[in-house]
Amino acid sequence: MLLRLPVITAAMLAVIGLAHADDDELAIQGIGISRDVDCQGKNVGVYGAENEIALTGQCRTITVHGSKHKVSFEQGQTLSVSGSDNTVNGGRAKDVVVSVAKNTVTTTLEAGDEPGTLKATGANNKITLVLSGPSRLDVGGVEQVVEWSKADGAPNPEVRSSGALNSIKRKK
């Protein structure tokens, strides 16, 4: 019975993901799915566990929810990663939200009319950013690691932090 517990948990996460999907969302739901997806300017949601997804083109909101997903993307307005042990590597996003635990996110934080934003909560997430313009980093929770570097001409970020044992540093 204990061997089935991870599969049951992943299946429950996939069902929860069904509630999050909307009509304008390209939803990838399940366990162990591997595929390439053209965003076509739409919202994209990855739900369940252990999916390997490559997103191409311009996405609106990219939602990664569940555990042990591996997702790559080219461009998105918003990137939201929740759950645990997810790895997301990307091109560019204007707003990035990382929550829950042990997620690894690497992306370029873009600015538009407003600064690009990062909001990190939870515990033990590792976030690596290239800042391409004005940006705001809001880091809370416990033992978060945020490393950032700047593209040419980008200013230092505005940083807000709370919680305990968080590290927010310029990458050398």
PDB file of C-alpha atoms in Angstrom:
ATOM      1  CA  MET A   1       0.000   0.000   0.000  1.00  0.00           C
ATOM      2  CA  LEU A   2       2.831   2.426   0.785  1.00  0.00           C
ATOM      3  CA  LEU A   3       4.186   2.028  -2.742  1.00  0.00           C
ATOM      4  CA  ARG A   4       0.903   3.292  -4.176  1.00  0.00           C
ATOM      5  CA  LEU A   5       0.792   6.415  -2.022  1.00  0.00           C
ATOM      6  CA  PRO A   6       2.866   8.627  -4.426  1.00  0.00           C
ATOM      7  CA  VAL A   7       0.696   7.576  -7.383  1.00  0.00           C
ATOM      8  CA  ILE A   8      -2.505   8.225  -5.433  1.00  0.00           C
ATOM      9  CA  THR A   9      -1.175  11.621  -4.337  1.00  0.00           C
ATOM     10  CA  ALA A  10      -0.228  12.540  -7.912  1.00  0.00           C
ATOM     11  CA  ALA A  11      -3.647  11.440  -9.174  1.00  0.00           C
ATOM     12  CA  MET A  12      -5.311  13.635  -6.545  1.00  0.00           C
ATOM     13  CA  LEU A  13      -3.164  16.587  -7.636  1.00  0.00           C
ATOM     14  CA  ALA A  14      -4.215  15.974 -11.248  1.00  0.00           C
ATOM     15  CA  VAL A  15      -7.895  16.012 -10.236  1.00  0.00           C
ATOM     16  CA  ILE A  16      -7.356  19.219  -8.271  1.00  0.00           C
ATOM     17  CA  GLY A  17      -5.784  20.640 -11.427  1.00  0.00           C
ATOM     18  CA  LEU A  18      -9.006  19.958 -13.306  1.00  0.00           C
ATOM     19  CA  ALA A  19     -10.727  22.502 -11.119  1.00  0.00           C
ATOM     20  CA  HIS A  20      -8.128  25.107 -12.099  1.00  0.00           C
ATOM     21  CA  ALA A  21      -8.420  24.690 -15.856  1.00  0.00           C
ATOM     22  CA  ASP A  22     -10.520  27.182 -17.793  1.00  0.00           C
ATOM     23  CA  ASP A  23     -11.816  27.321 -21.355  1.00  0.00           C
ATOM     24  CA  ASP A  24      -8.999  29.591 -22.505  1.00  0.00           C
ATOM     25  CA  GLU A  25      -6.273  27.385 -21.026  1.00  0.00           C
ATOM     26  CA  LEU A  26      -4.222  24.728 -22.723  1.00  0.00           C
ATOM     27  CA  ALA A  27      -4.206  22.187 -19.878  1.00  0.00           C
ATOM     28  CA  ILE A  28      -1.737  19.335 -19.540  1.00  0.00           C
ATOM     29  CA  GLN A  29      -2.963  17.095 -16.748  1.00  0.00           C
ATOM     30  CA  GLY A  30      -1.712  13.736 -15.603  1.00  0.00           C
ATOM     31  CA  ILE A  31       1.353  11.794 -14.602  1.00  0.00           C
ATOM     32  CA  GLY A  32       4.513  11.288 -16.627  1.00  0.00           C
ATOM     33  CA  ILE A  33       3.378  13.102 -19.785  1.00  0.00           C
ATOM     34  CA  SER A  34       6.133  14.282 -22.137  1.00  0.00           C
ATOM     35  CA  ARG A  35       5.252  16.721 -24.919  1.00  0.00           C
ATOM     36  CA  ASP A  36       5.932  19.975 -26.720  1.00  0.00           C
ATOM     37  CA  VAL A  37       3.169  22.591 -26.646  1.00  0.00           C
ATOM     38  CA  ASP A  38       2.809  25.745 -28.780  1.00  0.00           C
ATOM     39  CA  CYS A  39       1.267  28.331 -26.448  1.00  0.00           C
ATOM     40  CA  GLN A  40      -0.518  30.221 -29.257  1.00  0.00           C
ATOM     41  CA  GLY A  41      -0.858  33.261 -26.976  1.00  0.00           C
ATOM     42  CA  LYS A  42      -3.010  31.326 -24.490  1.00  0.00           C
ATOM     43  CA  ASN A  43      -2.821  30.452 -20.822  1.00  0.00           C
ATOM     44  CA  VAL A  44      -1.116  27.110 -20.182  1.00  0.00           C
ATOM     45  CA  GLY A  45      -1.508  24.902 -17.113  1.00  0.00           C
ATOM     46  CA  VAL A  46       0.606  21.896 -16.178  1.00  0.00           C
ATOM     47  CA  TYR A  47      -1.004  19.810 -13.429  1.00  0.00           C
ATOM     48  CA  GLY A  48      -0.286  16.451 -11.811  1.00  0.00           C
ATOM     49  CA  ALA A  49       3.192  14.995 -11.365  1.00  0.00           C
ATOM     50  CA  GLU A  50       6.376  14.169 -13.218  1.00  0.00           C
ATOM     51  CA  ASN A  51       5.380  15.743 -16.541  1.00  0.00           C
ATOM     52  CA  GLU A  52       8.097  16.988 -18.945  1.00  0.00           C
ATOM     53  CA  ILE A  53       6.707  19.861 -20.990  1.00  0.00           C
ATOM     54  CA  ALA A  54       8.408  22.230 -23.460  1.00  0.00           C
ATOM     55  CA  LEU A  55       6.326  25.368 -24.092  1.00  0.00           C
ATOM     56  CA  THR A  56       7.107  27.299 -27.269  1.00  0.00           C
ATOM     57  CA  GLY A  57       5.987  30.706 -28.462  1.00  0.00           C
ATOM     58  CA  GLN A  58       4.248  33.433 -26.503  1.00  0.00           C
ATOM     59  CA  CYS A  59       2.212  32.274 -23.479  1.00  0.00           C
ATOM     60  CA  ARG A  60      -0.026  34.447 -21.325  1.00  0.00           C
ATOM     61  CA  THR A  61      -0.146  32.863 -17.860  1.00  0.00           C
ATOM     62  CA  ILE A  62       1.888  29.712 -17.283  1.00  0.00           C
ATOM     63  CA  THR A  63       0.729  27.697 -14.269  1.00  0.00           C
ATOM     64  CA  VAL A  64       2.798  24.774 -13.007  1.00  0.00           C
ATOM     65  CA  HIS A  65       1.083  22.976 -10.122  1.00  0.00           C
ATOM     66  CA  GLY A  66       1.930  19.603  -8.640  1.00  0.00           C
ATOM     67  CA  SER A  67       5.201  17.807  -8.085  1.00  0.00           C
ATOM     68  CA  LYS A  68       8.349  16.884  -9.952  1.00  0.00           C
ATOM     69  CA  HIS A  69       7.412  18.570 -13.233  1.00  0.00           C
ATOM     70  CA  LYS A  70      10.155  19.659 -15.649  1.00  0.00           C
ATOM     71  CA  VAL A  71       8.935  22.593 -17.721  1.00  0.00           C
ATOM     72  CA  SER A  72      10.729  24.880 -20.157  1.00  0.00           C
ATOM     73  CA  PHE A  73       9.215  27.956 -21.801  1.00  0.00           C
ATOM     74  CA  GLU A  74      10.166  30.750 -24.190  1.00  0.00           C
ATOM     75  CA  GLN A  75       7.991  33.659 -23.064  1.00  0.00           C
ATOM     76  CA  GLY A  76       5.093  34.302 -20.697  1.00  0.00           C
ATOM     77  CA  GLN A  77       3.405  37.262 -19.088  1.00  0.00           C
ATOM     78  CA  THR A  78       3.029  35.482 -15.754  1.00  0.00           C
ATOM     79  CA  LEU A  79       4.726  32.354 -14.431  1.00  0.00           C
ATOM     80  CA  SER A  80       3.157  30.716 -11.377  1.00  0.00           C
ATOM     81  CA  VAL A  81       4.866  27.666  -9.863  1.00  0.00           C
ATOM     82  CA  SER A  82       3.362  25.871  -6.864  1.00  0.00           C
ATOM     83  CA  GLY A  83       3.772  22.457  -5.344  1.00  0.00           C
ATOM     84  CA  SER A  84       7.080  20.750  -4.689  1.00  0.00           C
ATOM     85  CA  ASP A  85      10.208  19.670  -6.494  1.00  0.00           C
ATOM     86  CA  ASN A  86       9.257  21.317  -9.807  1.00  0.00           C
ATOM     87  CA  THR A  87      11.978  22.550 -12.167  1.00  0.00           C
ATOM     88  CA  VAL A  88      11.066  25.404 -14.519  1.00  0.00           C
ATOM     89  CA  ASN A  89      13.590  26.916 -16.940  1.00  0.00           C
ATOM     90  CA  GLY A  90      12.564  29.704 -19.167  1.00  0.00           C
ATOM     91  CA  GLY A  91      13.064  32.596 -21.387  1.00  0.00           C
ATOM     92  CA  ARG A  92      11.183  35.656 -20.198  1.00  0.00           C
ATOM     93  CA  ALA A  93       8.319  36.469 -17.821  1.00  0.00           C
ATOM     94  CA  LYS A  94       7.030  39.774 -16.422  1.00  0.00           C
ATOM     95  CA  ASP A  95       5.604  38.397 -13.184  1.00  0.00           C
ATOM     96  CA  VAL A  96       6.877  35.296 -11.387  1.00  0.00           C
ATOM     97  CA  VAL A  97       5.194  33.647  -8.392  1.00  0.00           C
ATOM     98  CA  VAL A  98       6.841  30.683  -6.651  1.00  0.00           C
ATOM     99  CA  SER A  99       5.191  28.972  -3.686  1.00  0.00           C
ATOM    100  CA  VAL A 100       5.221  25.868  -1.488  1.00  0.00           C
ATOM    101  CA  ALA A 101       8.575  23.993  -1.372  1.00  0.00           C
ATOM    102  CA  LYS A 102      11.740  22.885  -3.144  1.00  0.00           C
ATOM    103  CA  ASN A 103      10.940  24.349  -6.555  1.00  0.00           C
ATOM    104  CA  THR A 104      13.764  25.467  -8.856  1.00  0.00           C
ATOM    105  CA  VAL A 105      12.992  28.334 -11.243  1.00  0.00           C
ATOM    106  CA  THR A 106      15.352  30.013 -13.723  1.00  0.00           C
ATOM    107  CA  THR A 107      14.126  32.854 -15.952  1.00  0.00           C
ATOM    108  CA  THR A 108      14.642  36.404 -17.183  1.00  0.00           C
ATOM    109  CA  LEU A 109      12.430  38.887 -15.348  1.00  0.00           C
ATOM    110  CA  GLU A 110      11.147  41.483 -17.840  1.00  0.00           C
ATOM    111  CA  ALA A 111       9.809  44.916 -17.151  1.00  0.00           C
ATOM    112  CA  GLY A 112       7.018  46.560 -19.084  1.00  0.00           C
ATOM    113  CA  ASP A 113       5.141  49.699 -18.076  1.00  0.00           C
ATOM    114  CA  GLU A 114       5.583  48.404 -14.522  1.00  0.00           C
ATOM    115  CA  PRO A 115       8.625  46.710 -12.984  1.00  0.00           C
ATOM    116  CA  GLY A 116       8.946  42.952 -13.362  1.00  0.00           C
ATOM    117  CA  THR A 117       7.994  41.207 -10.124  1.00  0.00           C
ATOM    118  CA  LEU A 118       8.969  38.112  -8.186  1.00  0.00           C
ATOM    119  CA  LYS A 119       6.867  36.907  -5.265  1.00  0.00           C
ATOM    120  CA  ALA A 120       8.318  33.907  -3.437  1.00  0.00           C
ATOM    121  CA  THR A 121       6.669  32.196  -0.472  1.00  0.00           C
ATOM    122  CA  GLY A 122       6.987  28.792   1.139  1.00  0.00           C
ATOM    123  CA  ALA A 123      10.276  27.070   1.896  1.00  0.00           C
ATOM    124  CA  ASN A 124      13.472  25.938   0.235  1.00  0.00           C
ATOM    125  CA  ASN A 125      12.730  27.299  -3.248  1.00  0.00           C
ATOM    126  CA  LYS A 126      15.718  28.206  -5.460  1.00  0.00           C
ATOM    127  CA  ILE A 127      15.149  31.030  -7.932  1.00  0.00           C
ATOM    128  CA  THR A 128      17.706  32.352 -10.415  1.00  0.00           C
ATOM    129  CA  LEU A 129      16.848  35.536 -12.318  1.00  0.00           C
ATOM    130  CA  VAL A 130      18.327  37.760 -14.991  1.00  0.00           C
ATOM    131  CA  LEU A 131      16.829  41.228 -14.534  1.00  0.00           C
ATOM    132  CA  SER A 132      16.264  42.972 -17.868  1.00  0.00           C
ATOM    133  CA  GLY A 133      14.825  46.193 -16.438  1.00  0.00           C
ATOM    134  CA  PRO A 134      13.291  47.668 -13.287  1.00  0.00           C
ATOM    135  CA  SER A 135      12.207  44.888 -10.937  1.00  0.00           C
ATOM    136  CA  ARG A 136      10.776  44.166  -7.520  1.00  0.00           C
ATOM    137  CA  LEU A 137      11.680  41.042  -5.540  1.00  0.00           C
ATOM    138  CA  ASP A 138       9.329  40.126  -2.681  1.00  0.00           C
ATOM    139  CA  VAL A 139      10.710  37.128  -0.803  1.00  0.00           C
ATOM    140  CA  GLY A 140       9.038  35.567   2.237  1.00  0.00           C
ATOM    141  CA  GLY A 141       8.950  32.186   3.864  1.00  0.00           C
ATOM    142  CA  VAL A 142      11.877  30.109   5.053  1.00  0.00           C
ATOM    143  CA  GLU A 143      15.230  29.226   3.496  1.00  0.00           C
ATOM    144  CA  GLN A 144      14.490  30.709   0.084  1.00  0.00           C
ATOM    145  CA  VAL A 145      17.497  31.231  -2.197  1.00  0.00           C
ATOM    146  CA  VAL A 146      17.181  33.988  -4.797  1.00  0.00           C
ATOM    147  CA  GLU A 147      20.161  34.782  -7.023  1.00  0.00           C
ATOM    148  CA  TRP A 148      19.975  37.568  -9.581  1.00  0.00           C
ATOM    149  CA  SER A 149      22.112  39.170 -12.242  1.00  0.00           C
ATOM    150  CA  LYS A 150      21.446  42.214 -14.419  1.00  0.00           C
ATOM    151  CA  ALA A 151      21.287  42.628 -18.164  1.00  0.00           C
ATOM    152  CA  ASP A 152      23.165  45.659 -19.515  1.00  0.00           C
ATOM    153  CA  GLY A 153      21.531  48.875 -18.351  1.00  0.00           C
ATOM    154  CA  ALA A 154      19.147  47.265 -15.842  1.00  0.00           C
ATOM    155  CA  PRO A 155      19.010  48.884 -12.388  1.00  0.00           C
ATOM    156  CA  ASN A 156      19.386  47.007  -9.124  1.00  0.00           C
ATOM    157  CA  PRO A 157      16.087  45.507  -7.939  1.00  0.00           C
ATOM    158  CA  GLU A 158      13.860  46.809  -5.192  1.00  0.00           C
ATOM    159  CA  VAL A 159      13.940  44.040  -2.562  1.00  0.00           C
ATOM    160  CA  ARG A 160      11.404  43.272   0.164  1.00  0.00           C
ATOM    161  CA  SER A 161      11.976  40.321   2.443  1.00  0.00           C
ATOM    162  CA  SER A 162      10.374  38.636   5.414  1.00  0.00           C
ATOM    163  CA  GLY A 163      10.538  35.229   7.039  1.00  0.00           C
ATOM    164  CA  ALA A 164      13.661  33.412   8.177  1.00  0.00           C
ATOM    165  CA  LEU A 165      16.980  32.280   6.745  1.00  0.00           C
ATOM    166  CA  ASN A 166      16.322  33.646   3.249  1.00  0.00           C
ATOM    167  CA  SER A 167      19.216  34.502   0.913  1.00  0.00           C
ATOM    168  CA  ILE A 168      18.767  37.197  -1.760  1.00  0.00           C
ATOM    169  CA  LYS A 169      22.036  37.918  -3.534  1.00  0.00           C
ATOM    170  CA  ARG A 170      23.501  39.200  -6.750  1.00  0.00           C
ATOM    171  CA  LYS A 171      24.993  36.306  -8.681  1.00  0.00           C
ATOM    172  CA  LYS A 172      28.721  36.638  -9.265  1.00  0.00           C
TER     173      LYS A 172
END
